Amino acid sequence: MKPKSALVLPGGGARGAFQVGVLKALAELAPRGAVNPFNVLSGTSAGAVNAVVLASKARRFRLAAAELEAVWSGFRCEHVYRTDHLTMLKSSLHWFAAIVTGGLVGMPRSLLDNAPLRALLSRNIRFPAIRRALDNGWLDAVAVTAAGYSTAQSHTFFQATGEHAEWHRTRRIGLREDLNLDHIMASIAVPMIFEPVLIRNEYFGDGAMRQATPLSPAIHLGADRILVVGVRNETGDPQPPADESPAYPSFAHIAGYMLDALFLDGLYSDLERMTRINQLLDADADEEKHGVAREMRPIDTMVVVPSEDLRDIAHRHRRDLPLPLRALLRGIGGRRPGENRLLSYLLFEQSFTRELIDLGYRDAMRHREELRAFIAGEPIPRLFAPDWVKYDLSDVHGT
């Protein structure tokens, strides 16, 4: 029997364009006219947008990838959040007034207004098509994760065929319901930057905030193998010279650092846990000691991440950022190279997103045979990652 496969798309703001490049390559590797090759689609934040678009167009996988490429390659910041001078000035003054008056003027709900993104997604996603994909067997489940501010729980909202049940774990639950635009807007509501979204009498923010186990929704929904498309290269930063005095971190530097940790640090911890469990299952496979092999199943995982540092790419395109937003970033210390991390999450400009799409396509095509085998359900290593992340995953393998 062909194993059930899942596609997991973590968050990453404008970096989500890299995922689109990988999807473009996958569409070319899949047979022409093929339906969506993944039984389960699971996304968080920007990855949730890509996952839901794929689910809504599951009948024609290549067309879905092409439409995602068309949207992402034409992005401007004004399509995602308001960037006009008046809006940016009002936002800055509102935050300043709220702080100096102790909130007497009312606290602003967010730094940026992402109403343009809601309008864009409303025009481009047909949510009823997800039900049609499920009914026709083109898809088993699609999941979107958001974080509840009142309950302090990670909520995975999923739409699926009848065989899938809800789940309840410590600080994370899976809720079955028909997905709509609010679920996506909640998943991408980066704290402080975008406004929280009200669902089921609770406000929700970016799903990465409480998602300590980003692979969990796909496993709960029956996946036997998982393809993860990350948006950060894992080469690590060099240690600063011992004789050099470090610059004090600016607000922009700290904000970018927080987003980096928010979106991506949990992924590799989850991969490590999964690999340890796989090793245990492999060791017990013959004898099924203590019932472990009967209660759990091994999960094959393939990881694709950028081969280049997306911060460096963002720095090359920083002048394409709208002038009001550039002024705002300068005001919070966004001029130094250390602030490129924050820039790479906010730079929804076509010069940047197109380069990321091209990079994602090239990086995926470097491993076309492994990806083709994954799509076809053929055997792959228990954990496969491109060469440029193997060093950082060495502790996962216990070396």
PDB file of C-alpha atoms in Angstrom, residues 125-358:
ATOM      1  CA  ILE A 125      -9.169  31.242  -2.445  1.00  0.00           C
ATOM      2  CA  ARG A 126     -12.358  29.254  -3.007  1.00  0.00           C
ATOM      3  CA  PHE A 127     -12.981  27.516   0.276  1.00  0.00           C
ATOM      4  CA  PRO A 128     -15.930  25.364  -0.972  1.00  0.00           C
ATOM      5  CA  ALA A 129     -13.447  23.694  -3.336  1.00  0.00           C
ATOM      6  CA  ILE A 130     -11.727  22.112  -0.320  1.00  0.00           C
ATOM      7  CA  ARG A 131     -14.853  20.076   0.454  1.00  0.00           C
ATOM      8  CA  ARG A 132     -15.003  18.990  -3.187  1.00  0.00           C
ATOM      9  CA  ALA A 133     -11.362  17.846  -3.022  1.00  0.00           C
ATOM     10  CA  LEU A 134     -12.076  15.790   0.090  1.00  0.00           C
ATOM     11  CA  ASP A 135     -15.220  14.230  -1.381  1.00  0.00           C
ATOM     12  CA  ASN A 136     -13.394  13.255  -4.566  1.00  0.00           C
ATOM     13  CA  GLY A 137     -10.411  11.707  -2.796  1.00  0.00           C
ATOM     14  CA  TRP A 138      -7.873  14.242  -4.014  1.00  0.00           C
ATOM     15  CA  LEU A 139      -7.057  15.079  -0.404  1.00  0.00           C
ATOM     16  CA  ASP A 140      -7.485  13.500   3.045  1.00  0.00           C
ATOM     17  CA  ALA A 141      -7.034  16.555   5.230  1.00  0.00           C
ATOM     18  CA  VAL A 142      -5.805  20.147   5.348  1.00  0.00           C
ATOM     19  CA  ALA A 143      -4.778  21.810   8.612  1.00  0.00           C
ATOM     20  CA  VAL A 144      -4.130  25.391   9.703  1.00  0.00           C
ATOM     21  CA  THR A 145      -2.614  26.171  13.103  1.00  0.00           C
ATOM     22  CA  ALA A 146      -3.206  29.296  15.216  1.00  0.00           C
ATOM     23  CA  ALA A 147      -2.500  30.223  18.851  1.00  0.00           C
ATOM     24  CA  GLY A 148      -5.318  31.082  21.247  1.00  0.00           C
ATOM     25  CA  TYR A 149      -4.593  34.079  23.453  1.00  0.00           C
ATOM     26  CA  SER A 150      -7.176  33.215  26.137  1.00  0.00           C
ATOM     27  CA  THR A 151      -6.545  29.482  26.475  1.00  0.00           C
ATOM     28  CA  ALA A 152      -2.798  29.712  25.698  1.00  0.00           C
ATOM     29  CA  GLN A 153      -3.197  26.628  23.511  1.00  0.00           C
ATOM     30  CA  SER A 154      -2.101  25.759  20.010  1.00  0.00           C
ATOM     31  CA  HIS A 155      -5.249  25.153  17.955  1.00  0.00           C
ATOM     32  CA  THR A 156      -5.040  23.168  14.731  1.00  0.00           C
ATOM     33  CA  PHE A 157      -8.196  23.706  12.709  1.00  0.00           C
ATOM     34  CA  PHE A 158      -8.556  20.935  10.176  1.00  0.00           C
ATOM     35  CA  GLN A 159     -10.967  19.966   7.440  1.00  0.00           C
ATOM     36  CA  ALA A 160     -10.834  16.270   6.604  1.00  0.00           C
ATOM     37  CA  THR A 161     -12.575  13.125   5.456  1.00  0.00           C
ATOM     38  CA  GLY A 162     -14.739  11.232   7.949  1.00  0.00           C
ATOM     39  CA  GLU A 163     -12.002   8.948   9.300  1.00  0.00           C
ATOM     40  CA  HIS A 164     -10.120  11.698  11.155  1.00  0.00           C
ATOM     41  CA  ALA A 165     -10.919  12.553  14.773  1.00  0.00           C
ATOM     42  CA  GLU A 166     -10.133  15.591  16.899  1.00  0.00           C
ATOM     43  CA  TRP A 167      -7.294  15.388  19.414  1.00  0.00           C
ATOM     44  CA  HIS A 168      -6.441  16.928  22.770  1.00  0.00           C
ATOM     45  CA  ARG A 169      -2.892  17.105  24.110  1.00  0.00           C
ATOM     46  CA  THR A 170      -1.083  19.343  26.565  1.00  0.00           C
ATOM     47  CA  ARG A 171      -1.395  22.916  25.266  1.00  0.00           C
ATOM     48  CA  ARG A 172      -2.398  21.740  21.784  1.00  0.00           C
ATOM     49  CA  ILE A 173      -5.666  20.558  20.314  1.00  0.00           C
ATOM     50  CA  GLY A 174      -7.042  19.651  16.920  1.00  0.00           C
ATOM     51  CA  LEU A 175     -10.512  20.945  16.041  1.00  0.00           C
ATOM     52  CA  ARG A 176     -12.478  19.693  13.074  1.00  0.00           C
ATOM     53  CA  GLU A 177     -14.369  22.376  11.150  1.00  0.00           C
ATOM     54  CA  ASP A 178     -14.727  23.828   7.683  1.00  0.00           C
ATOM     55  CA  LEU A 179     -11.886  26.248   7.063  1.00  0.00           C
ATOM     56  CA  ASN A 180     -12.526  29.848   6.145  1.00  0.00           C
ATOM     57  CA  LEU A 181     -10.624  33.099   5.740  1.00  0.00           C
ATOM     58  CA  ASP A 182     -10.588  33.821   9.471  1.00  0.00           C
ATOM     59  CA  HIS A 183      -8.547  30.675  10.137  1.00  0.00           C
ATOM     60  CA  ILE A 184      -5.849  31.826   7.722  1.00  0.00           C
ATOM     61  CA  MET A 185      -5.829  35.413   8.975  1.00  0.00           C
ATOM     62  CA  ALA A 186      -5.512  34.118  12.546  1.00  0.00           C
ATOM     63  CA  SER A 187      -2.603  31.850  11.609  1.00  0.00           C
ATOM     64  CA  ILE A 188      -0.667  34.737  10.032  1.00  0.00           C
ATOM     65  CA  ALA A 189      -1.418  37.287  12.779  1.00  0.00           C
ATOM     66  CA  VAL A 190       2.171  37.841  13.911  1.00  0.00           C
ATOM     67  CA  PRO A 191       2.036  39.245  17.468  1.00  0.00           C
ATOM     68  CA  MET A 192       2.187  43.037  17.669  1.00  0.00           C
ATOM     69  CA  ILE A 193       2.649  43.326  13.905  1.00  0.00           C
ATOM     70  CA  PHE A 194      -0.789  42.099  12.694  1.00  0.00           C
ATOM     71  CA  GLU A 195      -4.155  42.243  14.425  1.00  0.00           C
ATOM     72  CA  PRO A 196      -5.484  39.135  16.274  1.00  0.00           C
ATOM     73  CA  VAL A 197      -8.565  37.421  14.823  1.00  0.00           C
ATOM     74  CA  LEU A 198     -11.701  36.378  16.696  1.00  0.00           C
ATOM     75  CA  ILE A 199     -12.784  32.722  16.244  1.00  0.00           C
ATOM     76  CA  ARG A 200     -15.144  30.808  18.504  1.00  0.00           C
ATOM     77  CA  ASN A 201     -15.230  33.617  21.079  1.00  0.00           C
ATOM     78  CA  GLU A 202     -11.440  33.653  21.408  1.00  0.00           C
ATOM     79  CA  TYR A 203      -8.772  35.830  19.810  1.00  0.00           C
ATOM     80  CA  PHE A 204      -6.030  34.039  17.896  1.00  0.00           C
ATOM     81  CA  GLY A 205      -2.570  34.979  16.723  1.00  0.00           C
ATOM     82  CA  ASP A 206       0.216  33.465  14.664  1.00  0.00           C
ATOM     83  CA  GLY A 207       0.186  29.676  14.919  1.00  0.00           C
ATOM     84  CA  ALA A 208       3.934  29.421  15.431  1.00  0.00           C
ATOM     85  CA  MET A 209       3.681  30.975  18.905  1.00  0.00           C
ATOM     86  CA  ARG A 210       2.522  27.781  20.644  1.00  0.00           C
ATOM     87  CA  GLN A 211       3.507  25.239  18.015  1.00  0.00           C
ATOM     88  CA  ALA A 212       6.279  23.366  19.795  1.00  0.00           C
ATOM     89  CA  THR A 213       5.614  20.300  17.610  1.00  0.00           C
ATOM     90  CA  PRO A 214       4.968  21.533  14.041  1.00  0.00           C
ATOM     91  CA  LEU A 215       4.961  17.988  12.640  1.00  0.00           C
ATOM     92  CA  SER A 216       2.274  16.822  15.051  1.00  0.00           C
ATOM     93  CA  PRO A 217      -0.846  17.853  13.045  1.00  0.00           C
ATOM     94  CA  ALA A 218       0.307  15.882   9.998  1.00  0.00           C
ATOM     95  CA  ILE A 219       0.946  12.805  12.151  1.00  0.00           C
ATOM     96  CA  HIS A 220      -2.423  13.080  13.886  1.00  0.00           C
ATOM     97  CA  LEU A 221      -4.013  13.223  10.443  1.00  0.00           C
ATOM     98  CA  GLY A 222      -2.466   9.918   9.422  1.00  0.00           C
ATOM     99  CA  ALA A 223       0.782  10.785   7.618  1.00  0.00           C
ATOM    100  CA  ASP A 224       3.384   8.008   7.274  1.00  0.00           C
ATOM    101  CA  ARG A 225       5.920  10.290   5.582  1.00  0.00           C
ATOM    102  CA  ILE A 226       6.401  14.037   5.712  1.00  0.00           C
ATOM    103  CA  LEU A 227       7.998  16.563   3.382  1.00  0.00           C
ATOM    104  CA  VAL A 228       8.968  19.743   5.237  1.00  0.00           C
ATOM    105  CA  VAL A 229       9.821  22.936   3.358  1.00  0.00           C
ATOM    106  CA  GLY A 230      11.602  25.294   5.748  1.00  0.00           C
ATOM    107  CA  VAL A 231      12.549  28.901   5.089  1.00  0.00           C
ATOM    108  CA  ARG A 232      15.877  29.263   6.904  1.00  0.00           C
ATOM    109  CA  ASN A 233      19.263  27.924   5.943  1.00  0.00           C
ATOM    110  CA  GLU A 234      20.869  26.076   8.832  1.00  0.00           C
ATOM    111  CA  THR A 235      24.538  26.965   8.475  1.00  0.00           C
ATOM    112  CA  GLY A 236      24.541  29.092  11.636  1.00  0.00           C
ATOM    113  CA  ASP A 237      26.196  32.438  12.285  1.00  0.00           C
ATOM    114  CA  PRO A 238      29.923  32.760  13.071  1.00  0.00           C
ATOM    115  CA  GLN A 239      31.100  33.773  16.516  1.00  0.00           C
ATOM    116  CA  PRO A 240      32.040  37.486  16.705  1.00  0.00           C
ATOM    117  CA  PRO A 241      35.784  38.197  17.028  1.00  0.00           C
ATOM    118  CA  ALA A 242      36.949  38.097  20.632  1.00  0.00           C
ATOM    119  CA  ASP A 243      38.696  41.479  20.318  1.00  0.00           C
ATOM    120  CA  GLU A 244      35.677  43.254  18.827  1.00  0.00           C
ATOM    121  CA  SER A 245      33.086  45.045  20.941  1.00  0.00           C
ATOM    122  CA  PRO A 246      29.614  43.909  19.867  1.00  0.00           C
ATOM    123  CA  ALA A 247      27.015  46.498  18.901  1.00  0.00           C
ATOM    124  CA  TYR A 248      24.076  46.773  21.262  1.00  0.00           C
ATOM    125  CA  PRO A 249      21.098  44.956  19.666  1.00  0.00           C
ATOM    126  CA  SER A 250      18.500  47.351  18.297  1.00  0.00           C
ATOM    127  CA  PHE A 251      14.756  46.861  18.525  1.00  0.00           C
ATOM    128  CA  ALA A 252      14.723  45.700  14.885  1.00  0.00           C
ATOM    129  CA  HIS A 253      17.482  43.188  15.618  1.00  0.00           C
ATOM    130  CA  ILE A 254      15.605  41.782  18.610  1.00  0.00           C
ATOM    131  CA  ALA A 255      12.291  41.698  16.704  1.00  0.00           C
ATOM    132  CA  GLY A 256      13.883  39.763  13.849  1.00  0.00           C
ATOM    133  CA  TYR A 257      15.514  37.377  16.307  1.00  0.00           C
ATOM    134  CA  MET A 258      12.134  36.753  17.961  1.00  0.00           C
ATOM    135  CA  LEU A 259      10.447  36.068  14.629  1.00  0.00           C
ATOM    136  CA  ASP A 260      13.214  33.662  13.695  1.00  0.00           C
ATOM    137  CA  ALA A 261      12.748  31.738  16.935  1.00  0.00           C
ATOM    138  CA  LEU A 262       8.967  31.942  16.655  1.00  0.00           C
ATOM    139  CA  PHE A 263       8.737  30.526  13.161  1.00  0.00           C
ATOM    140  CA  LEU A 264      11.519  28.005  12.912  1.00  0.00           C
ATOM    141  CA  ASP A 265      13.287  26.871  16.079  1.00  0.00           C
ATOM    142  CA  GLY A 266      10.588  24.345  16.992  1.00  0.00           C
ATOM    143  CA  LEU A 267      10.945  22.551  13.671  1.00  0.00           C
ATOM    144  CA  TYR A 268      14.388  21.092  14.295  1.00  0.00           C
ATOM    145  CA  SER A 269      13.537  20.141  17.862  1.00  0.00           C
ATOM    146  CA  ASP A 270      10.550  18.237  16.514  1.00  0.00           C
ATOM    147  CA  LEU A 271      12.698  16.550  13.863  1.00  0.00           C
ATOM    148  CA  GLU A 272      15.112  15.463  16.574  1.00  0.00           C
ATOM    149  CA  ARG A 273      12.314  13.928  18.648  1.00  0.00           C
ATOM    150  CA  MET A 274      10.924  12.144  15.613  1.00  0.00           C
ATOM    151  CA  THR A 275      14.308  10.714  14.703  1.00  0.00           C
ATOM    152  CA  ARG A 276      14.859   9.421  18.222  1.00  0.00           C
ATOM    153  CA  ILE A 277      11.472   7.720  18.139  1.00  0.00           C
ATOM    154  CA  ASN A 278      12.247   6.226  14.720  1.00  0.00           C
ATOM    155  CA  GLN A 279      15.513   4.848  16.076  1.00  0.00           C
ATOM    156  CA  LEU A 280      13.654   3.264  18.987  1.00  0.00           C
ATOM    157  CA  LEU A 281      11.075   1.730  16.682  1.00  0.00           C
ATOM    158  CA  ASP A 282      13.747   0.411  14.335  1.00  0.00           C
ATOM    159  CA  ALA A 283      15.572  -1.190  17.285  1.00  0.00           C
ATOM    160  CA  ASP A 284      12.385  -2.829  18.522  1.00  0.00           C
ATOM    161  CA  ALA A 285      10.968  -3.731  15.120  1.00  0.00           C
ATOM    162  CA  ASP A 286      11.858  -7.428  15.313  1.00  0.00           C
ATOM    163  CA  GLU A 287      10.871  -8.194  18.870  1.00  0.00           C
ATOM    164  CA  GLU A 288       8.249  -5.440  19.476  1.00  0.00           C
ATOM    165  CA  LYS A 289       9.539  -5.044  23.025  1.00  0.00           C
ATOM    166  CA  HIS A 290       7.216  -3.525  25.566  1.00  0.00           C
ATOM    167  CA  GLY A 291       4.566  -2.982  22.929  1.00  0.00           C
ATOM    168  CA  VAL A 292       6.298   0.145  21.549  1.00  0.00           C
ATOM    169  CA  ALA A 293       6.239  -0.972  17.918  1.00  0.00           C
ATOM    170  CA  ARG A 294       2.550  -1.827  18.139  1.00  0.00           C
ATOM    171  CA  GLU A 295       1.516   1.576  19.533  1.00  0.00           C
ATOM    172  CA  MET A 296       3.671   3.851  17.372  1.00  0.00           C
ATOM    173  CA  ARG A 297       4.759   3.966  13.759  1.00  0.00           C
ATOM    174  CA  PRO A 298       7.958   5.258  12.143  1.00  0.00           C
ATOM    175  CA  ILE A 299       7.673   8.450  10.087  1.00  0.00           C
ATOM    176  CA  ASP A 300       9.954   9.056   7.117  1.00  0.00           C
ATOM    177  CA  THR A 301      10.813  12.745   6.779  1.00  0.00           C
ATOM    178  CA  MET A 302      12.391  14.795   4.034  1.00  0.00           C
ATOM    179  CA  VAL A 303      13.560  18.355   4.659  1.00  0.00           C
ATOM    180  CA  VAL A 304      14.178  21.079   2.075  1.00  0.00           C
ATOM    181  CA  VAL A 305      15.607  24.415   3.245  1.00  0.00           C
ATOM    182  CA  PRO A 306      17.344  27.302   1.440  1.00  0.00           C
ATOM    183  CA  SER A 307      20.946  26.817   0.434  1.00  0.00           C
ATOM    184  CA  GLU A 308      21.569  30.558   0.842  1.00  0.00           C
ATOM    185  CA  ASP A 309      21.037  32.960   3.714  1.00  0.00           C
ATOM    186  CA  LEU A 310      17.762  34.764   3.018  1.00  0.00           C
ATOM    187  CA  ARG A 311      18.914  37.702   5.147  1.00  0.00           C
ATOM    188  CA  ASP A 312      21.664  38.443   2.619  1.00  0.00           C
ATOM    189  CA  ILE A 313      19.156  38.313  -0.220  1.00  0.00           C
ATOM    190  CA  ALA A 314      16.823  40.654   1.668  1.00  0.00           C
ATOM    191  CA  HIS A 315      19.668  43.119   2.196  1.00  0.00           C
ATOM    192  CA  ARG A 316      20.203  43.350  -1.557  1.00  0.00           C
ATOM    193  CA  HIS A 317      16.561  44.328  -2.029  1.00  0.00           C
ATOM    194  CA  ARG A 318      16.071  46.580   0.998  1.00  0.00           C
ATOM    195  CA  ARG A 319      15.664  49.694  -1.157  1.00  0.00           C
ATOM    196  CA  ASP A 320      12.589  48.135  -2.759  1.00  0.00           C
ATOM    197  CA  LEU A 321      10.758  48.437   0.551  1.00  0.00           C
ATOM    198  CA  PRO A 322       8.210  51.301   0.512  1.00  0.00           C
ATOM    199  CA  LEU A 323       9.689  54.551   1.803  1.00  0.00           C
ATOM    200  CA  PRO A 324       7.310  54.903   4.803  1.00  0.00           C
ATOM    201  CA  LEU A 325       8.195  51.416   6.024  1.00  0.00           C
ATOM    202  CA  ARG A 326      11.892  52.050   5.467  1.00  0.00           C
ATOM    203  CA  ALA A 327      11.571  55.151   7.607  1.00  0.00           C
ATOM    204  CA  LEU A 328       9.800  53.156  10.316  1.00  0.00           C
ATOM    205  CA  LEU A 329      12.528  50.501  10.312  1.00  0.00           C
ATOM    206  CA  ARG A 330      15.231  53.149  10.478  1.00  0.00           C
ATOM    207  CA  GLY A 331      13.459  54.577  13.494  1.00  0.00           C
ATOM    208  CA  ILE A 332      13.751  51.268  15.356  1.00  0.00           C
ATOM    209  CA  GLY A 333      17.354  50.690  14.329  1.00  0.00           C
ATOM    210  CA  GLY A 334      16.922  48.914  11.029  1.00  0.00           C
ATOM    211  CA  ARG A 335      19.977  50.183   9.192  1.00  0.00           C
ATOM    212  CA  ARG A 336      22.645  47.715  10.265  1.00  0.00           C
ATOM    213  CA  PRO A 337      23.166  44.262   8.678  1.00  0.00           C
ATOM    214  CA  GLY A 338      21.945  42.629  11.900  1.00  0.00           C
ATOM    215  CA  GLU A 339      18.441  43.918  11.130  1.00  0.00           C
ATOM    216  CA  ASN A 340      18.205  42.014   7.843  1.00  0.00           C
ATOM    217  CA  ARG A 341      16.458  39.163   9.653  1.00  0.00           C
ATOM    218  CA  LEU A 342      13.388  41.337  10.352  1.00  0.00           C
ATOM    219  CA  LEU A 343      13.564  42.768   6.848  1.00  0.00           C
ATOM    220  CA  SER A 344      13.449  39.294   5.296  1.00  0.00           C
ATOM    221  CA  TYR A 345      10.091  38.622   6.968  1.00  0.00           C
ATOM    222  CA  LEU A 346       8.474  41.914   5.914  1.00  0.00           C
ATOM    223  CA  LEU A 347       9.876  42.373   2.398  1.00  0.00           C
ATOM    224  CA  PHE A 348       6.828  41.421   0.338  1.00  0.00           C
ATOM    225  CA  GLU A 349       8.296  42.927  -2.837  1.00  0.00           C
ATOM    226  CA  GLN A 350       8.475  41.090  -6.125  1.00  0.00           C
ATOM    227  CA  SER A 351      12.223  41.576  -6.566  1.00  0.00           C
ATOM    228  CA  PHE A 352      12.769  39.666  -3.317  1.00  0.00           C
ATOM    229  CA  THR A 353      10.013  37.064  -3.674  1.00  0.00           C
ATOM    230  CA  ARG A 354      11.017  36.228  -7.249  1.00  0.00           C
ATOM    231  CA  GLU A 355      14.598  35.578  -6.199  1.00  0.00           C
ATOM    232  CA  LEU A 356      13.352  33.329  -3.404  1.00  0.00           C
ATOM    233  CA  ILE A 357      11.094  31.435  -5.808  1.00  0.00           C
ATOM    234  CA  ASP A 358      14.052  30.859  -8.120  1.00  0.00           C
TER     235      ASP A 358
END
